[in-house]
Amino acid sequence: MGSKRTLVPMLGEIATATGSKTALDLFTGTTRVARRFKEQGLAVTAVDTASYSEVFAKTWIAIDAKDCDQNELEDAVARLNSVAPSAGYFTKTFCEDARYFQPMNGEKIDAVRDRIETDYRSTWLYEPLLASLILAADRVDSTTGIQMAYLKQWSKRSYSALKLTNPGLLAGNGVAIRGDAMEIAPQLPSADLAYLDPPYNQHRYFANYHIWETLVRWDAPEVYGIANKRTDVREAEHRSRFNSKPDMPRAIRELIQGVKCETLVLSYNNESWLTRDELIEICSSNGHVEVLDVDFKRYIGSQIGVFNKSGERVGNPGAKRNTEHILIAGDRKMVSSIAKQLRD
Ligand SMILES: C[S@@+](CC[C@H](N)C(=O)[O-])C[C@H]1O[C@@H](n2cnc3c(N)ncnc32)[C@H](O)[C@@H]1O
C-alpha cells in the first residue's frame, strides 16, 4: 500500500528529535507512520480518503487500548473464525470471475463479512474486526500487492486457510478522519509535526485497492474489466489532485500553505513529477529545508513486469531501486541538527 515501512524508524526519530507531542499524518494509508507516532506517545490525527484506511485509523489510531476490553475482541475474532463459509458476492466476483483469492477463502470472507455487519455494526469492535478481516485476506491473496491484476498461477499463500487474528490495539490518543487532506488540513488545529506522504503518480489508490474498498463498504458494486474493479473508480470524486500531473504541484503548494505545524515532513519519490529543487522551494514556506535521500527497494510488481489475463507479459520490469526524498522544513537550528543527526 505504498507503505513507508522502511522509513518509519527515521520518521520516529524526527518526532523524538523535535520533541513533538502532536502529529498529523495527512495521507495515512496503512497508518504505519501514524502508529509509530502514537507508540511514541504523540497524539496523532490520521487523514486519508480511502474507506479501508479509515478502518485502519479507527482501529489503531482512534481507539485507546486502555479503554477497551481486549477479551471482547479476542472472543469476537474466535467467533468469526468459526463461522461456516458461504459463497456470495465476494466469492463470485473475486474468486470465480477473477482469481484474487481461492474460492474456499472467498466463501469464508463472504460469511465473516456478513457476520461483522449483522453482529457488530453498532459496536466498538466493528472497525477492529474489519481491519482483522482485511489483514487476513491480504495474507492469502494471489497478487503482487496491488489489485490492478492477479497472478496467472495461484500464489503459494493463497492455498493457506483464511484466519483472522487480533489486530493489536494501541494505547494512546488519536483521531481518524476520512476525507480530502486539502479540505481537512486547514481546519485542523496546529500540530508540532505534520507528515505528508501524498500519491506521487497517476495511479489511484482507490483503483489499486478496490477490493479493500468493497470489503469495507460491502455494497456489491458493479465491476468492469479484467481486474473486476468497481465501476465507480472511474468517477471524478475518486480522483485525487495528486494523481494529476498538471495540478499536483499547485495542490502540494496549497496543502503546505494550509497545514498549521511547527515542523513539516514530506516524503516524495524521485520518479515523481516534481524535482528535488522544486520540492525544496515548495516546502520552504514552512521554514528552513533539509533533504534526506533514502534508497528504496521498488514495489515488487514493477520488478517482475505486468501481465494480462492470459499470463502474457504486457509491460517490462522497471528499475529495482529508487530514491525517496524526505524533506524536513521548520526552525533552521532544529532542522539542521536533525538532518545532521540522521545523516551521521
Ligand atoms: C503514498 S500513500 C501513503 C502511504 C502511507 N504513508 C503508509 O505508510 O501506508 C498515499 C495515500 O494518500 C491517500 N490519498 C490520495 N489522495 C488523497 C487526498 N486528497 N487526501 C487524503 N488522502 C489522499 C491514498 O488513499 C493513499 O492512502
GROMACS .gro file of N, CA and C in nm, residues 158-291:
model
  402
  158SER      N    1  -0.198  -1.832  -0.126
  158SER     CA    2  -0.343  -1.837  -0.148
  158SER      C    3  -0.402  -1.972  -0.107
  159TYR      N    4  -0.314  -2.075  -0.093
  159TYR     CA    5  -0.361  -2.209  -0.052
  159TYR      C    6  -0.382  -2.218   0.099
  160SER      N    7  -0.329  -2.120   0.174
  160SER     CA    8  -0.349  -2.123   0.320
  160SER      C    9  -0.492  -2.082   0.352
  161ALA      N   10  -0.541  -2.135   0.463
  161ALA     CA   11  -0.679  -2.101   0.501
  161ALA      C   12  -0.683  -1.964   0.568
  162LEU      N   13  -0.785  -1.888   0.534
  162LEU     CA   14  -0.804  -1.755   0.594
  162LEU      C   15  -0.819  -1.768   0.745
  163LYS      N   16  -0.744  -1.686   0.816
  163LYS     CA   17  -0.755  -1.691   0.963
  163LYS      C   18  -0.743  -1.549   1.017
  164LEU      N   19  -0.846  -1.507   1.089
  164LEU     CA   20  -0.840  -1.374   1.149
  164LEU      C   21  -0.757  -1.379   1.277
  165THR      N   22  -0.687  -1.268   1.302
  165THR     CA   23  -0.612  -1.256   1.426
  165THR      C   24  -0.645  -1.121   1.490
  166ASN      N   25  -0.610  -1.109   1.617
  166ASN     CA   26  -0.631  -0.982   1.687
  166ASN      C   27  -0.540  -0.876   1.624
  167PRO      N   28  -0.599  -0.764   1.575
  167PRO     CA   29  -0.514  -0.665   1.507
  167PRO      C   30  -0.418  -0.593   1.602
  168GLY      N   31  -0.436  -0.610   1.732
  168GLY     CA   32  -0.343  -0.548   1.827
  168GLY      C   33  -0.365  -0.399   1.841
  169LEU      N   34  -0.443  -0.361   1.940
  169LEU     CA   35  -0.475  -0.218   1.957
  169LEU      C   36  -0.362  -0.147   2.031
  170LEU      N   37  -0.357  -0.015   2.013
  170LEU     CA   38  -0.250   0.064   2.075
  170LEU      C   39  -0.306   0.156   2.182
  171ALA      N   40  -0.229   0.174   2.287
  171ALA     CA   41  -0.269   0.270   2.391
  171ALA      C   42  -0.228   0.410   2.347
  172GLY      N   43  -0.312   0.506   2.378
  172GLY     CA   44  -0.276   0.645   2.344
  172GLY      C   45  -0.392   0.717   2.279
  173ASN      N   46  -0.363   0.842   2.241
  173ASN     CA   47  -0.469   0.928   2.186
  173ASN      C   48  -0.454   0.948   2.037
  174GLY      N   49  -0.568   0.956   1.971
  174GLY     CA   50  -0.562   0.984   1.828
  174GLY      C   51  -0.699   1.009   1.770
  175VAL      N   52  -0.698   1.059   1.648
  175VAL     CA   53  -0.823   1.089   1.578
  175VAL      C   54  -0.811   1.033   1.437
  176ALA      N   55  -0.921   0.976   1.387
  176ALA     CA   56  -0.923   0.924   1.249
  176ALA      C   57  -1.021   1.008   1.168
  177ILE      N   58  -0.976   1.057   1.055
  177ILE     CA   59  -1.067   1.137   0.972
  177ILE      C   60  -1.060   1.086   0.829
  178ARG      N   61  -1.177   1.055   0.774
  178ARG     CA   62  -1.179   1.018   0.632
  178ARG      C   63  -1.213   1.144   0.553
  179GLY      N   64  -1.127   1.181   0.460
  179GLY     CA   65  -1.155   1.299   0.381
  179GLY      C   66  -1.034   1.345   0.304
  180ASP      N   67  -1.056   1.450   0.226
  180ASP     CA   68  -0.952   1.506   0.141
  180ASP      C   69  -0.862   1.597   0.224
  181ALA      N   70  -0.734   1.563   0.225
  181ALA     CA   71  -0.638   1.640   0.305
  181ALA      C   72  -0.642   1.788   0.270
  182MET      N   73  -0.671   1.818   0.144
  182MET     CA   74  -0.676   1.958   0.101
  182MET      C   75  -0.783   2.036   0.178
  183GLU      N   76  -0.895   1.968   0.204
  183GLU     CA   77  -1.004   2.036   0.273
  183GLU      C   78  -0.989   2.027   0.424
  184ILE      N   79  -0.938   1.913   0.471
  184ILE     CA   80  -0.932   1.890   0.616
  184ILE      C   81  -0.819   1.970   0.681
  185ALA      N   82  -0.701   1.971   0.617
  185ALA     CA   83  -0.582   2.028   0.681
  185ALA      C   84  -0.603   2.171   0.734
  186PRO      N   85  -0.661   2.261   0.654
  186PRO     CA   86  -0.674   2.397   0.705
  186PRO      C   87  -0.768   2.408   0.826
  187GLN      N   88  -0.853   2.307   0.845
  187GLN     CA   89  -0.948   2.313   0.957
  187GLN      C   90  -0.890   2.256   1.086
  188LEU      N   91  -0.775   2.190   1.077
  188LEU     CA   92  -0.720   2.124   1.195
  188LEU      C   93  -0.639   2.222   1.280
  189PRO      N   94  -0.636   2.199   1.412
  189PRO     CA   95  -0.552   2.285   1.495
  189PRO      C   96  -0.405   2.263   1.464
  190SER      N   97  -0.322   2.356   1.504
  190SER     CA   98  -0.179   2.346   1.475
  190SER      C   99  -0.120   2.222   1.545
  191ALA      N  100  -0.029   2.156   1.475
  191ALA     CA  101   0.036   2.037   1.533
  191ALA      C  102   0.186   2.063   1.541
  192ASP      N  103   0.255   1.992   1.629
  192ASP     CA  104   0.400   2.006   1.637
  192ASP      C  105   0.466   1.952   1.510
  193LEU      N  106   0.411   1.842   1.461
  193LEU     CA  107   0.473   1.775   1.345
  193LEU      C  108   0.364   1.737   1.244
  194ALA      N  109   0.389   1.764   1.117
  194ALA     CA  110   0.296   1.717   1.014
  194ALA      C  111   0.373   1.633   0.915
  195TYR      N  112   0.322   1.513   0.888
  195TYR     CA  113   0.385   1.425   0.790
  195TYR      C  114   0.295   1.414   0.667
  196LEU      N  115   0.353   1.439   0.552
  196LEU     CA  116   0.278   1.436   0.425
  196LEU      C  117   0.339   1.333   0.332
  197ASP      N  118   0.259   1.239   0.292
  197ASP     CA  119   0.307   1.134   0.202
  197ASP      C  120   0.205   1.116   0.089
  198PRO      N  121   0.191   1.218   0.005
  198PRO     CA  122   0.085   1.212  -0.098
  198PRO      C  123   0.119   1.114  -0.209
  199PRO      N  124   0.018   1.074  -0.289
  199PRO     CA  125   0.045   0.990  -0.406
  199PRO      C  126   0.142   1.066  -0.497
  200TYR      N  127   0.228   0.995  -0.566
  200TYR     CA  128   0.329   1.065  -0.645
  200TYR      C  129   0.321   1.033  -0.794
  201ASN      N  130   0.213   0.970  -0.838
  201ASN     CA  131   0.197   0.949  -0.982
  201ASN      C  132   0.049   0.935  -1.014
  202GLN      N  133   0.019   0.891  -1.136
  202GLN     CA  134  -0.121   0.888  -1.180
  202GLN      C  135  -0.200   0.770  -1.123
  203HIS      N  136  -0.130   0.675  -1.059
  203HIS     CA  137  -0.200   0.556  -1.011
  203HIS      C  138  -0.283   0.588  -0.888
  204ARG      N  139  -0.411   0.556  -0.898
  204ARG     CA  140  -0.502   0.595  -0.791
  204ARG      C  141  -0.518   0.482  -0.690
  205TYR      N  142  -0.507   0.517  -0.565
  205TYR     CA  143  -0.518   0.416  -0.459
  205TYR      C  144  -0.656   0.352  -0.459
  206PHE      N  145  -0.756   0.432  -0.490
  206PHE     CA  146  -0.893   0.380  -0.491
  206PHE      C  147  -0.905   0.264  -0.591
  207ALA      N  148  -0.834   0.274  -0.702
  207ALA     CA  149  -0.838   0.167  -0.803
  207ALA      C  150  -0.742   0.053  -0.766
  208ASN      N  151  -0.628   0.089  -0.709
  208ASN     CA  152  -0.528  -0.014  -0.677
  208ASN      C  153  -0.571  -0.105  -0.563
  209TYR      N  154  -0.657  -0.053  -0.477
  209TYR     CA  155  -0.703  -0.132  -0.361
  209TYR      C  156  -0.856  -0.141  -0.362
  210HIS      N  157  -0.912  -0.159  -0.481
  210HIS     CA  158  -1.058  -0.158  -0.495
  210HIS      C  159  -1.124  -0.270  -0.415
  211ILE      N  160  -1.053  -0.381  -0.395
  211ILE     CA  161  -1.115  -0.493  -0.321
  211ILE      C  162  -1.132  -0.456  -0.174
  212TRP      N  163  -1.033  -0.385  -0.118
  212TRP     CA  164  -1.048  -0.344   0.024
  212TRP      C  165  -1.160  -0.242   0.038
  213GLU      N  166  -1.173  -0.155  -0.064
  213GLU     CA  167  -1.284  -0.058  -0.059
  213GLU      C  168  -1.418  -0.134  -0.056
  214THR      N  169  -1.430  -0.233  -0.141
  214THR     CA  170  -1.555  -0.309  -0.150
  214THR      C  171  -1.578  -0.390  -0.023
  215LEU      N  172  -1.471  -0.444   0.031
  215LEU     CA  173  -1.485  -0.525   0.153
  215LEU      C  174  -1.533  -0.438   0.269
  216VAL      N  175  -1.487  -0.316   0.274
  216VAL     CA  176  -1.531  -0.225   0.381
  216VAL      C  177  -1.672  -0.175   0.353
  217ARG      N  178  -1.696  -0.125   0.232
  217ARG     CA  179  -1.828  -0.068   0.202
  217ARG      C  180  -1.936  -0.175   0.197
  218TRP      N  181  -1.900  -0.294   0.153
  218TRP     CA  182  -1.992  -0.408   0.141
  218TRP      C  183  -2.117  -0.369   0.065
  219ASP      N  184  -2.092  -0.308  -0.052
  219ASP     CA  185  -2.202  -0.253  -0.131
  219ASP      C  186  -2.223  -0.326  -0.263
  220ALA      N  187  -2.155  -0.440  -0.281
  220ALA     CA  188  -2.172  -0.523  -0.401
  220ALA      C  189  -2.179  -0.441  -0.529
  221PRO      N  190  -2.076  -0.364  -0.559
  221PRO     CA  191  -2.083  -0.276  -0.676
  221PRO      C  192  -2.072  -0.353  -0.807
  222GLU      N  193  -2.117  -0.288  -0.913
  222GLU     CA  194  -2.091  -0.342  -1.047
  222GLU      C  195  -1.942  -0.328  -1.073
  223VAL      N  196  -1.886  -0.423  -1.148
  223VAL     CA  197  -1.742  -0.418  -1.175
  223VAL      C  198  -1.718  -0.424  -1.325
  224TYR      N  199  -1.596  -0.393  -1.367
  224TYR     CA  200  -1.564  -0.395  -1.510
  224TYR      C  201  -1.420  -0.442  -1.530
  225GLY      N  202  -1.394  -0.487  -1.652
  225GLY     CA  203  -1.256  -0.517  -1.693
  225GLY      C  204  -1.202  -0.646  -1.634
  226ILE      N  205  -1.080  -0.674  -1.670
  226ILE     CA  206  -1.013  -0.795  -1.626
  226ILE      C  207  -0.995  -0.797  -1.475
  227ALA      N  208  -0.965  -0.679  -1.421
  227ALA     CA  209  -0.936  -0.672  -1.277
  227ALA      C  210  -1.063  -0.667  -1.193
  228ASN      N  211  -1.180  -0.662  -1.257
  228ASN     CA  212  -1.308  -0.652  -1.184
  228ASN      C  213  -1.308  -0.535  -1.085
  229LYS      N  214  -1.269  -0.421  -1.135
  229LYS     CA  215  -1.271  -0.302  -1.049
  229LYS      C  216  -1.412  -0.247  -1.038
  230ARG      N  217  -1.439  -0.180  -0.931
  230ARG     CA  218  -1.567  -0.111  -0.911
  230ARG      C  219  -1.586  -0.011  -1.025
  231THR      N  220  -1.707  -0.003  -1.080
  231THR     CA  221  -1.726   0.092  -1.191
  231THR      C  222  -1.707   0.236  -1.141
  232ASP      N  223  -1.729   0.260  -1.012
  232ASP     CA  224  -1.716   0.399  -0.965
  232ASP      C  225  -1.571   0.444  -0.952
  233VAL      N  226  -1.473   0.356  -0.977
  233VAL     CA  227  -1.335   0.406  -0.975
  233VAL      C  228  -1.315   0.508  -1.087
  234ARG      N  229  -1.405   0.503  -1.187
  234ARG     CA  230  -1.389   0.597  -1.299
  234ARG      C  231  -1.447   0.734  -1.267
  235GLU      N  232  -1.518   0.746  -1.156
  235GLU     CA  233  -1.584   0.873  -1.126
  235GLU      C  234  -1.486   0.978  -1.074
  236ALA      N  235  -1.517   1.102  -1.108
  236ALA     CA  236  -1.426   1.212  -1.075
  236ALA      C  237  -1.402   1.224  -0.925
  237GLU      N  238  -1.502   1.193  -0.844
  237GLU     CA  239  -1.485   1.212  -0.699
  237GLU      C  240  -1.373   1.124  -0.642
  238HIS      N  241  -1.335   1.019  -0.715
  238HIS     CA  242  -1.229   0.933  -0.665
  238HIS      C  243  -1.093   0.967  -0.723
  239ARG      N  244  -1.088   1.078  -0.795
  239ARG     CA  245  -0.959   1.123  -0.847
  239ARG      C  246  -0.900   1.222  -0.747
  240SER      N  247  -0.773   1.204  -0.721
  240SER     CA  248  -0.705   1.293  -0.629
  240SER      C  249  -0.628   1.395  -0.711
  241ARG      N  250  -0.621   1.518  -0.663
  241ARG     CA  251  -0.543   1.620  -0.735
  241ARG      C  252  -0.396   1.577  -0.744
  242PHE      N  253  -0.356   1.490  -0.653
  242PHE     CA  254  -0.216   1.445  -0.652
  242PHE      C  255  -0.188   1.343  -0.761
  243ASN      N  256  -0.294   1.293  -0.825
  243ASN     CA  257  -0.275   1.200  -0.936
  243ASN      C  258  -0.272   1.272  -1.071
  244SER      N  259  -0.281   1.403  -1.069
  244SER     CA  260  -0.286   1.478  -1.194
  244SER      C  261  -0.156   1.554  -1.213
  245LYS      N  262  -0.085   1.524  -1.320
  245LYS     CA  263   0.046   1.586  -1.342
  245LYS      C  264   0.038   1.739  -1.346
  246PRO      N  265  -0.059   1.797  -1.422
  246PRO     CA  266  -0.061   1.943  -1.425
  246PRO      C  267  -0.105   2.007  -1.293
  247ASP      N  268  -0.188   1.938  -1.217
  247ASP     CA  269  -0.246   2.001  -1.097
  247ASP      C  270  -0.165   1.975  -0.969
  248MET      N  271  -0.089   1.866  -0.970
  248MET     CA  272  -0.024   1.823  -0.847
  248MET      C  273   0.068   1.929  -0.783
  249PRO      N  274   0.153   2.000  -0.861
  249PRO     CA  275   0.240   2.098  -0.796
  249PRO      C  276   0.161   2.205  -0.721
  250ARG      N  277   0.051   2.249  -0.783
  250ARG     CA  278  -0.033   2.351  -0.718
  250ARG      C  279  -0.098   2.293  -0.592
  251ALA      N  280  -0.142   2.168  -0.604
  251ALA     CA  281  -0.209   2.105  -0.489
  251ALA      C  282  -0.113   2.095  -0.370
  252ILE      N  283   0.010   2.053  -0.394
  252ILE     CA  284   0.107   2.039  -0.284
  252ILE      C  285   0.134   2.176  -0.222
  253ARG      N  286   0.151   2.274  -0.308
  253ARG     CA  287   0.179   2.409  -0.258
  253ARG      C  288   0.063   2.457  -0.169
  254GLU      N  289  -0.059   2.443  -0.219
  254GLU     CA  290  -0.176   2.487  -0.142
  254GLU      C  291  -0.186   2.411  -0.010
  255LEU      N  292  -0.160   2.282  -0.019
  255LEU     CA  293  -0.172   2.199   0.101
  255LEU      C  294  -0.072   2.246   0.207
  256ILE      N  295   0.051   2.264   0.166
  256ILE     CA  296   0.155   2.302   0.262
  256ILE      C  297   0.125   2.438   0.322
  257GLN      N  298   0.067   2.525   0.242
  257GLN     CA  299   0.031   2.655   0.298
  257GLN      C  300  -0.084   2.644   0.397
  258GLY      N  301  -0.168   2.543   0.377
  258GLY     CA  302  -0.286   2.528   0.465
  258GLY      C  303  -0.257   2.451   0.593
  259VAL      N  304  -0.148   2.375   0.596
  259VAL     CA  305  -0.117   2.293   0.715
  259VAL      C  306  -0.055   2.381   0.822
  260LYS      N  307  -0.109   2.372   0.943
  260LYS     CA  308  -0.050   2.451   1.052
  260LYS      C  309   0.036   2.359   1.138
  261CYS      N  310   0.169   2.380   1.133
  261CYS     CA  311   0.258   2.294   1.210
  261CYS      C  312   0.392   2.363   1.235
  262GLU      N  313   0.463   2.312   1.334
  262GLU     CA  314   0.598   2.361   1.360
  262GLU      C  315   0.695   2.302   1.259
  263THR      N  316   0.697   2.170   1.255
  263THR     CA  317   0.788   2.101   1.163
  263THR      C  318   0.707   2.022   1.061
  264LEU      N  319   0.745   2.037   0.935
  264LEU     CA  320   0.674   1.966   0.830
  264LEU      C  321   0.769   1.864   0.767
  265VAL      N  322   0.718   1.743   0.748
  265VAL     CA  323   0.799   1.640   0.682
  265VAL      C  324   0.722   1.591   0.560
  266LEU      N  325   0.787   1.594   0.446
  266LEU     CA  326   0.723   1.548   0.322
  266LEU      C  327   0.808   1.436   0.264
  267SER      N  328   0.746   1.322   0.234
  267SER     CA  329   0.827   1.221   0.164
  267SER      C  330   0.779   1.215   0.021
  268TYR      N  331   0.874   1.206  -0.069
  268TYR     CA  332   0.839   1.208  -0.211
  268TYR      C  333   0.939   1.127  -0.291
  269ASN      N  334   0.888   1.070  -0.397
  269ASN     CA  335   0.966   0.975  -0.474
  269ASN      C  336   1.046   1.043  -0.584
  270ASN      N  337   1.165   0.993  -0.612
  270ASN     CA  338   1.246   1.060  -0.715
  270ASN      C  339   1.189   1.039  -0.855
  271GLU      N  340   1.090   0.948  -0.868
  271GLU     CA  341   1.030   0.929  -1.001
  271GLU      C  342   0.904   1.013  -1.017
  272SER      N  343   0.882   1.104  -0.924
  272SER     CA  344   0.758   1.181  -0.928
  272SER      C  345   0.772   1.296  -1.027
  273TRP      N  346   0.667   1.377  -1.033
  273TRP     CA  347   0.663   1.483  -1.134
  273TRP      C  348   0.735   1.611  -1.090
  274LEU      N  349   0.781   1.616  -0.966
  274LEU     CA  350   0.848   1.737  -0.919
  274LEU      C  351   0.996   1.707  -0.894
  275THR      N  352   1.080   1.802  -0.924
  275THR     CA  353   1.222   1.780  -0.899
  275THR      C  354   1.252   1.808  -0.752
  276ARG      N  355   1.370   1.767  -0.712
  276ARG     CA  356   1.415   1.788  -0.575
  276ARG      C  357   1.413   1.938  -0.543
  277ASP      N  358   1.462   2.020  -0.637
  277ASP     CA  359   1.468   2.164  -0.614
  277ASP      C  360   1.329   2.227  -0.601
  278GLU      N  361   1.238   2.179  -0.684
  278GLU     CA  362   1.100   2.232  -0.675
  278GLU      C  363   1.040   2.197  -0.538
  279LEU      N  364   1.068   2.075  -0.494
  279LEU     CA  365   1.015   2.033  -0.363
  279LEU      C  366   1.070   2.121  -0.252
  280ILE      N  367   1.200   2.148  -0.260
  280ILE     CA  368   1.263   2.232  -0.157
  280ILE      C  369   1.197   2.370  -0.156
  281GLU      N  370   1.176   2.422  -0.274
  281GLU     CA  371   1.117   2.557  -0.283
  281GLU      C  372   0.976   2.556  -0.223
  282ILE      N  373   0.899   2.454  -0.255
  282ILE     CA  374   0.761   2.447  -0.204
  282ILE      C  375   0.760   2.435  -0.050
  283CYS      N  376   0.848   2.351   0.002
  283CYS     CA  377   0.848   2.329   0.148
  283CYS      C  378   0.903   2.448   0.225
  284SER      N  379   0.978   2.535   0.156
  284SER     CA  380   1.042   2.646   0.228
  284SER      C  381   0.940   2.744   0.285
  285SER      N  382   0.812   2.732   0.246
  285SER     CA  383   0.712   2.820   0.309
  285SER      C  384   0.695   2.783   0.456
  286ASN      N  385   0.750   2.668   0.498
  286ASN     CA  386   0.742   2.629   0.639
  286ASN      C  387   0.877   2.649   0.712
  287GLY      N  388   0.970   2.717   0.647
  287GLY     CA  389   1.097   2.745   0.714
  287GLY      C  390   1.217   2.687   0.640
  288HIS      N  391   1.323   2.663   0.715
  288HIS     CA  392   1.445   2.609   0.656
  288HIS      C  393   1.422   2.463   0.615
  289VAL      N  394   1.476   2.424   0.499
  289VAL     CA  395   1.452   2.287   0.448
  289VAL      C  396   1.583   2.208   0.438
  290GLU      N  397   1.579   2.085   0.485
  290GLU     CA  398   1.689   1.991   0.463
  290GLU      C  399   1.629   1.867   0.395
  291VAL      N  400   1.708   1.803   0.310
  291VAL     CA  401   1.658   1.684   0.239
  291VAL      C  402   1.744   1.563   0.272
   0.00000   0.00000   0.00000
